[in-house]
Tab-separated table of C-alpha atoms and ligand atoms in Angstrom:
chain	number	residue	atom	x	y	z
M	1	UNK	CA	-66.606	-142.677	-70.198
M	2	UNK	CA	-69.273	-142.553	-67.520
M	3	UNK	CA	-68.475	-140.594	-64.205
M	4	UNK	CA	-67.398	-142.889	-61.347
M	5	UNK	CA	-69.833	-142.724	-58.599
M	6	UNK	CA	-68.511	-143.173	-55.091
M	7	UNK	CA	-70.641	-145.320	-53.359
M	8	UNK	CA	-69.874	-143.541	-49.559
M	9	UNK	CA	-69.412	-140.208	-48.601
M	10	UNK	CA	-66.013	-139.335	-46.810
M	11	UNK	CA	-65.984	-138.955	-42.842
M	12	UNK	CA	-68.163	-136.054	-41.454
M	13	UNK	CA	-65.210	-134.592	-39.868
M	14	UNK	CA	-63.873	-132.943	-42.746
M	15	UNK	CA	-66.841	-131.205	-42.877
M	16	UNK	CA	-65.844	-129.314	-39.391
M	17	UNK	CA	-62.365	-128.527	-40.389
M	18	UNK	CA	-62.498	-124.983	-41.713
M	19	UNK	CA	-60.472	-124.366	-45.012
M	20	UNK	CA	-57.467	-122.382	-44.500
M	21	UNK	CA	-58.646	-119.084	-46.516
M	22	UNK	CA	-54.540	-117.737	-46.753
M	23	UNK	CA	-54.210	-120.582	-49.638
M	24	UNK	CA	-57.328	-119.514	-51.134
M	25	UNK	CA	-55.757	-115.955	-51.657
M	26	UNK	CA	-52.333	-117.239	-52.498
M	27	UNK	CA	-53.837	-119.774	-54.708
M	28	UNK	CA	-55.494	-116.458	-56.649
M	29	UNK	CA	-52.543	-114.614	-55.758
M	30	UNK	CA	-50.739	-117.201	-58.060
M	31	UNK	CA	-52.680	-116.970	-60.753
M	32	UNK	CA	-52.569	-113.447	-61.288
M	33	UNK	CA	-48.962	-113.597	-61.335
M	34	UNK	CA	-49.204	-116.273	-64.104
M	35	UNK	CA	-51.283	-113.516	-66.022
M	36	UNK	CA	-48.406	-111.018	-65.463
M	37	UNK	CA	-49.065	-108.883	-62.605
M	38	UNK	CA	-47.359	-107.844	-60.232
M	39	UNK	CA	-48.408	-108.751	-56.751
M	40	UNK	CA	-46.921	-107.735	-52.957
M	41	UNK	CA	-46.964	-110.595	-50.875
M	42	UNK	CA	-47.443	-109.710	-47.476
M	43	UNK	CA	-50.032	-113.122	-46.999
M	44	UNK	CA	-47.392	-115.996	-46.747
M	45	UNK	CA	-46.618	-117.413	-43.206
M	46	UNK	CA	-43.053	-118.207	-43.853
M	47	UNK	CA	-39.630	-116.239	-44.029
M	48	UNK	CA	-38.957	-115.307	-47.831
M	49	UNK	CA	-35.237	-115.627	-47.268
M	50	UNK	CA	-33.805	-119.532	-47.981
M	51	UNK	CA	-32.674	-122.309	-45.841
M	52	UNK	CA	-28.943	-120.931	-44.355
M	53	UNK	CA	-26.558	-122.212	-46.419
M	54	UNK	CA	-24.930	-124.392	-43.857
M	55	UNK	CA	-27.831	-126.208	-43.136
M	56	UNK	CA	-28.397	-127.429	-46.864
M	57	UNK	CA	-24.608	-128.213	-47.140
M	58	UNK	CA	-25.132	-130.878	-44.196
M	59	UNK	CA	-28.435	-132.314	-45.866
M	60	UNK	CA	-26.043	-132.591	-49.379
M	61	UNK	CA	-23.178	-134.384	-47.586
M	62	UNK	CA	-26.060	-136.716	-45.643
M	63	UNK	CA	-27.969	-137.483	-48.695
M	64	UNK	CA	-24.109	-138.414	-50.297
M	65	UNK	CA	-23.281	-140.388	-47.362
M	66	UNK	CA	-26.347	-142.061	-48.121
M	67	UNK	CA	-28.375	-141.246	-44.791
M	68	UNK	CA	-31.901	-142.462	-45.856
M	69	UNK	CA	-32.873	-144.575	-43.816
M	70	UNK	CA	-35.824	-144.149	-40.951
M	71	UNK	CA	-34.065	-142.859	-37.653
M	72	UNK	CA	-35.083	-143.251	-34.004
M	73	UNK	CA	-38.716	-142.725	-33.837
M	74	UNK	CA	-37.633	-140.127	-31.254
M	75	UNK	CA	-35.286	-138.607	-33.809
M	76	UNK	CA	-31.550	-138.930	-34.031
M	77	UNK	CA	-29.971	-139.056	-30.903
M	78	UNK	CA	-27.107	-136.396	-31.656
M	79	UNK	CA	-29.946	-133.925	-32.521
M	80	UNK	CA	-31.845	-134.598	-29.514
M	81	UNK	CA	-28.787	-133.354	-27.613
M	82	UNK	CA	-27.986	-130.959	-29.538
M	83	UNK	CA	-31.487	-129.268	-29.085
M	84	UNK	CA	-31.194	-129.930	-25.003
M	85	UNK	CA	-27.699	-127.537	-25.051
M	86	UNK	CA	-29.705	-125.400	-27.001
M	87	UNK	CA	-32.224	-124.948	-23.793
M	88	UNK	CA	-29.035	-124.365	-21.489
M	89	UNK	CA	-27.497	-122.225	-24.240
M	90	UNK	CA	-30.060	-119.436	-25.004
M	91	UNK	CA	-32.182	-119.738	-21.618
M	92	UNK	CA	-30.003	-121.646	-18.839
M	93	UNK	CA	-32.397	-124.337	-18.692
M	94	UNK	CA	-31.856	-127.902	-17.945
M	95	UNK	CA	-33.019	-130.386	-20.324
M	96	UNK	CA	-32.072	-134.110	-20.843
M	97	UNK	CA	-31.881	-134.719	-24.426
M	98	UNK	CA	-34.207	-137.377	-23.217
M	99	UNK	CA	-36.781	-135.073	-22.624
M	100	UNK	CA	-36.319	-134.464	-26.446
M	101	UNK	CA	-38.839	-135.707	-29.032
M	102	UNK	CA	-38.079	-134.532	-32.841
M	103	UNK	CA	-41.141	-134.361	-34.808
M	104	UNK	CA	-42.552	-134.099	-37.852
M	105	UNK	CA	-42.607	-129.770	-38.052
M	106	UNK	CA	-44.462	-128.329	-35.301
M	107	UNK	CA	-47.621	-129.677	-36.904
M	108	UNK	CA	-46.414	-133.364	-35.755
M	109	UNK	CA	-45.519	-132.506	-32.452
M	110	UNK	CA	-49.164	-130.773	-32.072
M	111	UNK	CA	-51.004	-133.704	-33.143
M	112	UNK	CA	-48.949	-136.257	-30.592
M	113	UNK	CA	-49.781	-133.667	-28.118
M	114	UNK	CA	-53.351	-134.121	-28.895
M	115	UNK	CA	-52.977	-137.591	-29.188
M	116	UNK	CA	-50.970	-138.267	-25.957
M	117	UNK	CA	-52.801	-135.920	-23.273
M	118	UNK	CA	-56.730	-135.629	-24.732
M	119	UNK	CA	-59.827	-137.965	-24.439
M	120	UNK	CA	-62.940	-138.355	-26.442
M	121	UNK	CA	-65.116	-135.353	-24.941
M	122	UNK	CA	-62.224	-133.669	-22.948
M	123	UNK	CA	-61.300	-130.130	-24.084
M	124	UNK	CA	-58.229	-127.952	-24.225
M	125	UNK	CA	-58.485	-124.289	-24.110
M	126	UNK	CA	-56.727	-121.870	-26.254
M	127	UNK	CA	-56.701	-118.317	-27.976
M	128	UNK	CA	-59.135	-116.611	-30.279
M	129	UNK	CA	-57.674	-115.392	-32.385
M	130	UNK	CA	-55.117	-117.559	-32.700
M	131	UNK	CA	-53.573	-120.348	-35.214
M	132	UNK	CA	-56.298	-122.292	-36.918
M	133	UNK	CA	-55.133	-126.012	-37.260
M	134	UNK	CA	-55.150	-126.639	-33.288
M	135	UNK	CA	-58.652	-127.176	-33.138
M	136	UNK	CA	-58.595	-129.299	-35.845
M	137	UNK	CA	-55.726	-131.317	-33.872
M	138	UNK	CA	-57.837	-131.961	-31.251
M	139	UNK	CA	-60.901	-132.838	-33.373
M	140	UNK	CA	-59.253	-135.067	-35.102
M	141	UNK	CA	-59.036	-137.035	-31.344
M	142	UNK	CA	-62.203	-136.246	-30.441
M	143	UNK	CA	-61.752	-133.837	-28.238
M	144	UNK	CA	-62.806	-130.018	-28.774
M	145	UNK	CA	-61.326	-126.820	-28.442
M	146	UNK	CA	-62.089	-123.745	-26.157
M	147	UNK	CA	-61.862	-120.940	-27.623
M	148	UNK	CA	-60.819	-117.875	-25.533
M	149	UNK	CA	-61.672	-114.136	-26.724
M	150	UNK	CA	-58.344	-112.067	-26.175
M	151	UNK	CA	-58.593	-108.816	-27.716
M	152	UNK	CA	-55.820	-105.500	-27.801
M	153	UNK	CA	-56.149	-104.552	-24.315
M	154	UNK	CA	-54.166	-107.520	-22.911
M	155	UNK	CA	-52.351	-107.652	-25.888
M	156	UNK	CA	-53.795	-110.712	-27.433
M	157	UNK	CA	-53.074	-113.160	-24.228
M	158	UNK	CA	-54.734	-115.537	-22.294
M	159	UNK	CA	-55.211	-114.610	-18.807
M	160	UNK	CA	-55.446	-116.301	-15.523
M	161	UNK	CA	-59.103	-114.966	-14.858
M	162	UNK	CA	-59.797	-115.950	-18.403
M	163	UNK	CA	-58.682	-119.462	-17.937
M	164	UNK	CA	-60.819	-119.476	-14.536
M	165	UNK	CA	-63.906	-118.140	-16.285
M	166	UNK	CA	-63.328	-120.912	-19.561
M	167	UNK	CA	-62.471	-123.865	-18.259
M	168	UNK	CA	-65.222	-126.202	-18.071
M	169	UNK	CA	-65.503	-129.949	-16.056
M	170	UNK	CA	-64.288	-131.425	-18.848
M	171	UNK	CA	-61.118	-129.189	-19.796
M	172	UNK	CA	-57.744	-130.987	-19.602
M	173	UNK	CA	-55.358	-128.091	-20.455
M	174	UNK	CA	-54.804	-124.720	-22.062
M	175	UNK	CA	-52.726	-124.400	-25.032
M	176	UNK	CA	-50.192	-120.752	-25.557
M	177	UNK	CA	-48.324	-119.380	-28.120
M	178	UNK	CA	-45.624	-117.065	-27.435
M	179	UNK	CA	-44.794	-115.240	-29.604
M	180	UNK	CA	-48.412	-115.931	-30.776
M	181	UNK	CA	-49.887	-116.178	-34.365
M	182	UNK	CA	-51.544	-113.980	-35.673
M	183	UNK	CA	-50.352	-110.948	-33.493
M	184	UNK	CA	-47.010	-111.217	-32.304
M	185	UNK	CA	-47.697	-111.331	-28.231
M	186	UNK	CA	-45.105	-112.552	-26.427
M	187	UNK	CA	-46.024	-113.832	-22.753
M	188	UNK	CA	-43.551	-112.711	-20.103
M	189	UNK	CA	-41.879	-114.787	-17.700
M	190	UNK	CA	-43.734	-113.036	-15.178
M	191	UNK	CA	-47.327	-114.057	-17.451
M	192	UNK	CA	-45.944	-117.918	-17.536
M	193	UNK	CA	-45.854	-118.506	-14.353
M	194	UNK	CA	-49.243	-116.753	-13.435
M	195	UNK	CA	-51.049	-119.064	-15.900
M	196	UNK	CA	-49.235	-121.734	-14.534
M	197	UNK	CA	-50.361	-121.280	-11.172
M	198	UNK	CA	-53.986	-121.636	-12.359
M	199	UNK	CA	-53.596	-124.460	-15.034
M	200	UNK	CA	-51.813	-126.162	-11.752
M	201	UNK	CA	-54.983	-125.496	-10.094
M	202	UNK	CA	-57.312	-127.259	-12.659
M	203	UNK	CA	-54.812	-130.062	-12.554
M	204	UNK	CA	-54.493	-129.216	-16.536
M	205	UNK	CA	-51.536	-129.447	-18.770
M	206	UNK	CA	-49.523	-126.103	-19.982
M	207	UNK	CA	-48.629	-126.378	-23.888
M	208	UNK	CA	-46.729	-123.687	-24.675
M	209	UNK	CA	-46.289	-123.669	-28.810
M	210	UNK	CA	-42.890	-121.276	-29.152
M	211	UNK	CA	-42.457	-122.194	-32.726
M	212	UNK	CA	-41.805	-118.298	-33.434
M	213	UNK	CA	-38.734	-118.009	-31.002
M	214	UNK	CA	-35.790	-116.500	-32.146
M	215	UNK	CA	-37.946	-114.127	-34.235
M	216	UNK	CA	-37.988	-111.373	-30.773
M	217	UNK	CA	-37.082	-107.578	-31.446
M	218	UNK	CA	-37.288	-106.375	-28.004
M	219	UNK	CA	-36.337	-107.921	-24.824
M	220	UNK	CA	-35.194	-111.665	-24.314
M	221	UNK	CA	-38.005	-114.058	-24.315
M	222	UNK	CA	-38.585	-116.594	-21.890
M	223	UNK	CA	-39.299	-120.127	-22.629
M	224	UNK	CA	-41.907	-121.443	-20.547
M	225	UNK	CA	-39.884	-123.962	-18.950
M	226	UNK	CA	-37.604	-121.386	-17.266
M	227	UNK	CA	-40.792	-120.823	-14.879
M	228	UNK	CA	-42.773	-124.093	-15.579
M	229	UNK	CA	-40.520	-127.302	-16.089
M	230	UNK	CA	-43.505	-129.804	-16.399
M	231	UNK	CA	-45.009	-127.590	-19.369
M	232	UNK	CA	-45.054	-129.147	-22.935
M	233	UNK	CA	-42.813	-127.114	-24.952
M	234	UNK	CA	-43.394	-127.301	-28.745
M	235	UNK	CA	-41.017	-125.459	-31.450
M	236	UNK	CA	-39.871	-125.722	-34.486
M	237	UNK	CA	-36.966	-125.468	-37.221
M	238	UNK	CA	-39.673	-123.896	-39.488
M	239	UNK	CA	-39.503	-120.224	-38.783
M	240	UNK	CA	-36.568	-118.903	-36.918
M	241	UNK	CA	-34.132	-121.560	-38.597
M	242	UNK	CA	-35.943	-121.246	-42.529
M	243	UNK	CA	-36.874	-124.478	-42.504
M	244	UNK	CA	-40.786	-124.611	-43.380
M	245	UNK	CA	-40.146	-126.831	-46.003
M	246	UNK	CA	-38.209	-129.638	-44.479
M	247	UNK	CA	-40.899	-130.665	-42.143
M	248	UNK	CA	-38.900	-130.638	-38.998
M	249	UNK	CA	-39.925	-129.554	-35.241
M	250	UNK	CA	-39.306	-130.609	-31.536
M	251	UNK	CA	-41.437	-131.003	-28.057
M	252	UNK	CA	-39.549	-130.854	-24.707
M	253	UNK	CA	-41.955	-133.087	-22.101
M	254	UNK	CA	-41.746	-134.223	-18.761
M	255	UNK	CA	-39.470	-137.893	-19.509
M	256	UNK	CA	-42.202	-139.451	-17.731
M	257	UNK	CA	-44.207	-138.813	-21.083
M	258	UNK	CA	-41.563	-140.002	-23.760
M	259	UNK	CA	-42.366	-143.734	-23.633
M	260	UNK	CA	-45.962	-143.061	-24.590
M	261	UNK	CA	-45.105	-140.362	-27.226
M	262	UNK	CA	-42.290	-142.737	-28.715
M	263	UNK	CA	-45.038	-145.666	-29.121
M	264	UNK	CA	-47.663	-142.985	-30.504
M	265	UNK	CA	-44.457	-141.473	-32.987
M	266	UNK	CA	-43.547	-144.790	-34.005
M	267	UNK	CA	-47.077	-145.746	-35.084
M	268	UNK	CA	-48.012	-142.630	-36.899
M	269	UNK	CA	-44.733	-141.497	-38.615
M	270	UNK	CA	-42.339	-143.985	-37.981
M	271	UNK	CA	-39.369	-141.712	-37.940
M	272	UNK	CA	-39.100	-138.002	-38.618
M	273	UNK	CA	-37.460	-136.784	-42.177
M	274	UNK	CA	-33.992	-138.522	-41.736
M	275	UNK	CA	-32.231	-135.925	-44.226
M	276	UNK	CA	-33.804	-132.632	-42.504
M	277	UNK	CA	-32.409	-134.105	-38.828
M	278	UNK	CA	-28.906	-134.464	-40.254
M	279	UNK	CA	-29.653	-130.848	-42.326
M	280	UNK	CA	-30.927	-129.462	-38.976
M	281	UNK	CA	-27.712	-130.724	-36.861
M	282	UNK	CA	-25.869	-127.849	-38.482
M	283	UNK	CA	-28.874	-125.144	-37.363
M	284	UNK	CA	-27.183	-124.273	-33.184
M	285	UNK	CA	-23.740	-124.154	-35.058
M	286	UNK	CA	-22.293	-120.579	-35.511
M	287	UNK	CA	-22.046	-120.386	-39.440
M	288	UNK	CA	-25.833	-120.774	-39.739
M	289	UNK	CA	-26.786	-118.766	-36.634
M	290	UNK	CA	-24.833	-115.753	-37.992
M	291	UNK	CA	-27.510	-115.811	-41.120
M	292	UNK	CA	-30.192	-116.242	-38.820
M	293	UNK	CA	-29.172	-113.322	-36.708
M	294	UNK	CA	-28.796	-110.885	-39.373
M	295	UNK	CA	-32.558	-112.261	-40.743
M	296	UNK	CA	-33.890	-111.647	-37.527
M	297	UNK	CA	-32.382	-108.119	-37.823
M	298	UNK	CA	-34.040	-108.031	-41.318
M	299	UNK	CA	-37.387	-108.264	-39.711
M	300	UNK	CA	-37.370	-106.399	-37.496
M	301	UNK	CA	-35.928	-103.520	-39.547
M	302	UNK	CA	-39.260	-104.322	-41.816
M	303	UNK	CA	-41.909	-104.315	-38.811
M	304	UNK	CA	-40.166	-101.338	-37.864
M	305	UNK	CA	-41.418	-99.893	-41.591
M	306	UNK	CA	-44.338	-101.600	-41.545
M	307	UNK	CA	-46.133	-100.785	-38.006
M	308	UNK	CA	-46.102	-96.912	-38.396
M	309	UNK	CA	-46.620	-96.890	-41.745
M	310	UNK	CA	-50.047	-99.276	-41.453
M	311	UNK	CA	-51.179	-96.887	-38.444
M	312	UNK	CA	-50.708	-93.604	-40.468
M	313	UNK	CA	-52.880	-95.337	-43.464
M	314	UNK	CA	-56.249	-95.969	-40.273
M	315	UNK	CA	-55.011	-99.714	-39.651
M	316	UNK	CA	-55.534	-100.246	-35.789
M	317	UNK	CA	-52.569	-101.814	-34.254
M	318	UNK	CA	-52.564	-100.517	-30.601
M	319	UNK	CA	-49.730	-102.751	-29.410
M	320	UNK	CA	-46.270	-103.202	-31.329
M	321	UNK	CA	-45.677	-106.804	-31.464
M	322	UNK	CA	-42.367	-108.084	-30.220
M	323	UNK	CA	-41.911	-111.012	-32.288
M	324	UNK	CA	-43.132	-113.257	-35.111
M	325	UNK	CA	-43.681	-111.790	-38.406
M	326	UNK	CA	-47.077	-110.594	-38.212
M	327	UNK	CA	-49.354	-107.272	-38.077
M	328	UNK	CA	-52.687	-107.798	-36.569
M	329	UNK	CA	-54.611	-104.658	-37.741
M	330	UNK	CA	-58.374	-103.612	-36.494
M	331	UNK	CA	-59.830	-102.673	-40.273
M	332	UNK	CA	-63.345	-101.583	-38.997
M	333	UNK	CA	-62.454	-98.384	-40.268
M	334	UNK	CA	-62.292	-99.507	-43.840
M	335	UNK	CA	-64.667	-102.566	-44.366
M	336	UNK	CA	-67.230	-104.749	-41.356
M	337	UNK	CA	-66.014	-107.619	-44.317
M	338	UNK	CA	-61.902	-108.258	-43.899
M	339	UNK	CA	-62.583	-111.471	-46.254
M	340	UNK	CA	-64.083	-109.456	-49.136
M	341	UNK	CA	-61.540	-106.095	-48.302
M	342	UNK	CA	-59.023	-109.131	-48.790
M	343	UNK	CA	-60.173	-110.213	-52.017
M	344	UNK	CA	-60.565	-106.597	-53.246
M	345	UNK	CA	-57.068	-105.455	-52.303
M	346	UNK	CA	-55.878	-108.566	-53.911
M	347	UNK	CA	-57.539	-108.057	-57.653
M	348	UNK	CA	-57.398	-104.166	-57.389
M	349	UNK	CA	-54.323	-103.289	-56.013
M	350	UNK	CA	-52.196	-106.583	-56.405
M	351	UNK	CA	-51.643	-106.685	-52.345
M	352	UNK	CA	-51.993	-110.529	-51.148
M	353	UNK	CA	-52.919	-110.218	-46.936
M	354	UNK	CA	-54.708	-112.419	-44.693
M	355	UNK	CA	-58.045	-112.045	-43.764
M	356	UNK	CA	-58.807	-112.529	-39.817
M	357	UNK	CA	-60.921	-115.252	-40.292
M	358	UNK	CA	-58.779	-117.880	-40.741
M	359	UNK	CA	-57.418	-117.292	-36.925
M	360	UNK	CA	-60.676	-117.800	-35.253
M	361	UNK	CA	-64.572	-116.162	-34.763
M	362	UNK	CA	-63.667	-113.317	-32.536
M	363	UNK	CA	-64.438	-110.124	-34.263
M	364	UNK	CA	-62.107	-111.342	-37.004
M	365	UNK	CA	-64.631	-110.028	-40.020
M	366	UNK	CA	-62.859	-106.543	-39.366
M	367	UNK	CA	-59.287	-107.444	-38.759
M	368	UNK	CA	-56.638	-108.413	-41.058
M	369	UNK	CA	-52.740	-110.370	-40.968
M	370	UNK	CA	-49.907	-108.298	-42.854
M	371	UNK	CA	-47.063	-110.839	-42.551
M	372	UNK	CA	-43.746	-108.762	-43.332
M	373	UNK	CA	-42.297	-111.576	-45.385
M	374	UNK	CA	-41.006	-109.295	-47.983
M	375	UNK	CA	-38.207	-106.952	-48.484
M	376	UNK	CA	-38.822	-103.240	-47.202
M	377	UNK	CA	-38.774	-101.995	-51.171
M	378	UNK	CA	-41.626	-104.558	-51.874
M	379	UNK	CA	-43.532	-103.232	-48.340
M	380	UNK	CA	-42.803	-100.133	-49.348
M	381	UNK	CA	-44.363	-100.544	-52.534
M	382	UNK	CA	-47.374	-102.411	-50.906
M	383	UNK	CA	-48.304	-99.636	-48.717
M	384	UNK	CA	-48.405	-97.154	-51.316
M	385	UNK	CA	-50.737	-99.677	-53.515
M	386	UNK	CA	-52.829	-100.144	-50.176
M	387	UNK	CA	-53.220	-95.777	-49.586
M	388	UNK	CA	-54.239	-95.724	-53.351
M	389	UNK	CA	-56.737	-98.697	-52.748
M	390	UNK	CA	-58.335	-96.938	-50.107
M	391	UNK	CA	-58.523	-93.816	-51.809
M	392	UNK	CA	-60.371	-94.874	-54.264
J	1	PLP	C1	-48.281	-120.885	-34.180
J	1	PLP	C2	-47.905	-121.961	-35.149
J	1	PLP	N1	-47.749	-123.227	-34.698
J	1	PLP	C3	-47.437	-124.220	-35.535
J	1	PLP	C4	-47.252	-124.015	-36.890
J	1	PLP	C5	-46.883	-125.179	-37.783
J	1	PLP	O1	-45.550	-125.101	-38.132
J	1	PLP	P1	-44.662	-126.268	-38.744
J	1	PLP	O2	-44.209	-125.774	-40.096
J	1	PLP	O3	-43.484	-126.419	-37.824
J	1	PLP	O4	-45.468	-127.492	-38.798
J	1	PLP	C6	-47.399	-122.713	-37.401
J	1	PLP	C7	-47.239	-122.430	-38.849
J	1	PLP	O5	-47.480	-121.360	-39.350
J	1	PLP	C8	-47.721	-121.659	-36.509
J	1	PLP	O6	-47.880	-120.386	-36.927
């Protein structure tokens, strides 16, 4: 049979959208577990542990009561006030539930965002390092990203005199992360508010992706509408709740905003995952948040293995990261090439990690992403394989 020929090439734009290099080593990472080794994954951006059980008990009784059918484009309206007493539960904020738009993950709510606030030729500014697919978000709309350099010393966070000295004519907004990937910042209350003040200024829109909340191991975080209510909260029930799987996520938005995003939502995904919403209305119930307390303690019982023990083998991690489930380690005293070191590690010593590329162009060929997705045995085990490695 002769080769099909296709007569156009696909849209340039795919060319700009960088491929995410974490699948590239869990794709290998895969394989060599197929050929029988044993490999330490500390690569994978998502808890290990499973969906709470009371969470897949509602999906069962849903799916038996036959709920299959497309929802409110907005997302069920029981789960949209379920996620507003959420707000007034953990933070003692006000929100309607109309304020409340469920989403496809955190990924849908990201690209209505885009969508909804950004022109052809405007630009949004946000952290480098920080998590890869926003840019392509806003590419996607035309519109570009600016990337900020944040670095240890303010602890991986955007600044007010950084937003002054990168925002450009043509900026529309600045887009956070707290706790951030790929280092674990959190932004005080305190923080908010400053960068508030001087996205206010510009006239700009706050985004404020919290997707990692609920995964904190020191003081209470603040969500940024306790100091900002007009900022554009996204979140998520992928991490905290052990839901990456069932594709399910929120925004909180000024209600002045819903109309437009329920006319974008409705034309791009019709509804959100009907079986995950009814799955997800057991997720603020007790039952499930007593799991998803004592995996939070889980974590942080393994970062507090993980942190010392990645210092005392040269890693440099100068602040301790108070939430997510990420190390973000300075390897310059190993390798100038974290992609290759990755690669290496991987095939010699059966350790799977991130390199920093993937999270952005700022002195990320020396650093590295431990995610501490794995029991403390299995980072036990890792750390030893990563000493021999680098004895060697
Ligand atoms: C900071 C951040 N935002 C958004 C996402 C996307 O998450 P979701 O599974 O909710 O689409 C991720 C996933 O890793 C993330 O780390």
């Amino acid at each position: 049979m002769t080769k099909r020929q296709l007569t156009r090439p696909w849209a340039e734009r795919v060319d700009r959208v960088s491929p995410f290099r974490v699948m590239e080593i869990l794709t290998k990472a895969k394989q060599l577990e197929q050929n029988g080794r044993d490999i330490i994954h500390m690569e994978v951006g998502e808890p290990d542990f499973p969906t709470p059980a009371p969470i897949v008990a509602a999906a069962k009784q849903a799916l038996s009561e036959g709920k299959t059918h497309y929802t409110p484009a907005l997302g069920l309206p029981e789960l949209r006030e379920k996620i507003a007493e959420h707000y007034f539960l953990t933070y003692s904020v006000s929100v309607s539930p109309k304020q409340v738009v469920v989403t496809a993950g955190a990924s849908g709510a990201l690209l209505l965002t885009a969508a909804l606030l950004v022109n052809p030729g405007e630009s949004v500014l946000m952290a480098d390092p920080g998590y890869p697919c926003n840019r392509h978000f806003l590419q996607l709309v035309g519109g570009e990203a600016v990337m900020v350099p944040v670095d240890a010393s303010n602890d991986y966070a955007v600044t007010p005199s950084l937003i002054e000295q990168y925002w450009q004519a043509k900026s529309c907004g600045v887009l956070l992360a707290s706790p951030a990937n790929p280092t674990g910042g959190i932004l005080s209350l305190q923080h908010l508010s400053e960068l508030e003040a001087v996205i206010r200024k510009h006239n700009g829109w706050m985004i404020v992706d919290e997707i990692y909340h609920g995964l904190t191991y020191g003081e209470r975080i603040h969500t940024a509408l306790e100091s900002c209510p007009d900022a554009i909260v996204i979140n998520s029930f992928s991490k905290y709740f052990g839901m990456t799987g069932w594709r399910l996520g929120w925004m909180i938005t000024p209600q002045e905003l819903v109309p437009s995003l329920e006319k974008l939502a409705q034309n791009y995904f019709i509804s959100p995952p009907t079986v995950s919403q009814y799955a997800a209305l057991a997720a603020f119930d007790a039952p499930a948040k007593q799991e998803m307390e004592s995996r939070r303690l889980a974590f942080k019982k393994r970062r507090d293995f993980l942190l010392p023990a990645l210092r005392e083998l040269g890693f440099g991690i100068p602040n301790c990261p108070e939430g997510a489930f990420y190390l973000y380690a300075d390897a310059q005293g190993f390798t100038s090439d974290a992609y290759a070191f990755c690669h290496q590690l991987l095939d010699s010593a059966g350790v799977a990690v991130t390199p920093g590329i993937d999270f952005g162009a700022n002195n990320t060929q020396q650093t590295i992403r431990f995610a501490y997705t794995t029991s403390v045995e299995r980072l036990q085990e890792g750390v030893e394989r990563i000493a021999g490695f680098l004895r060697q």
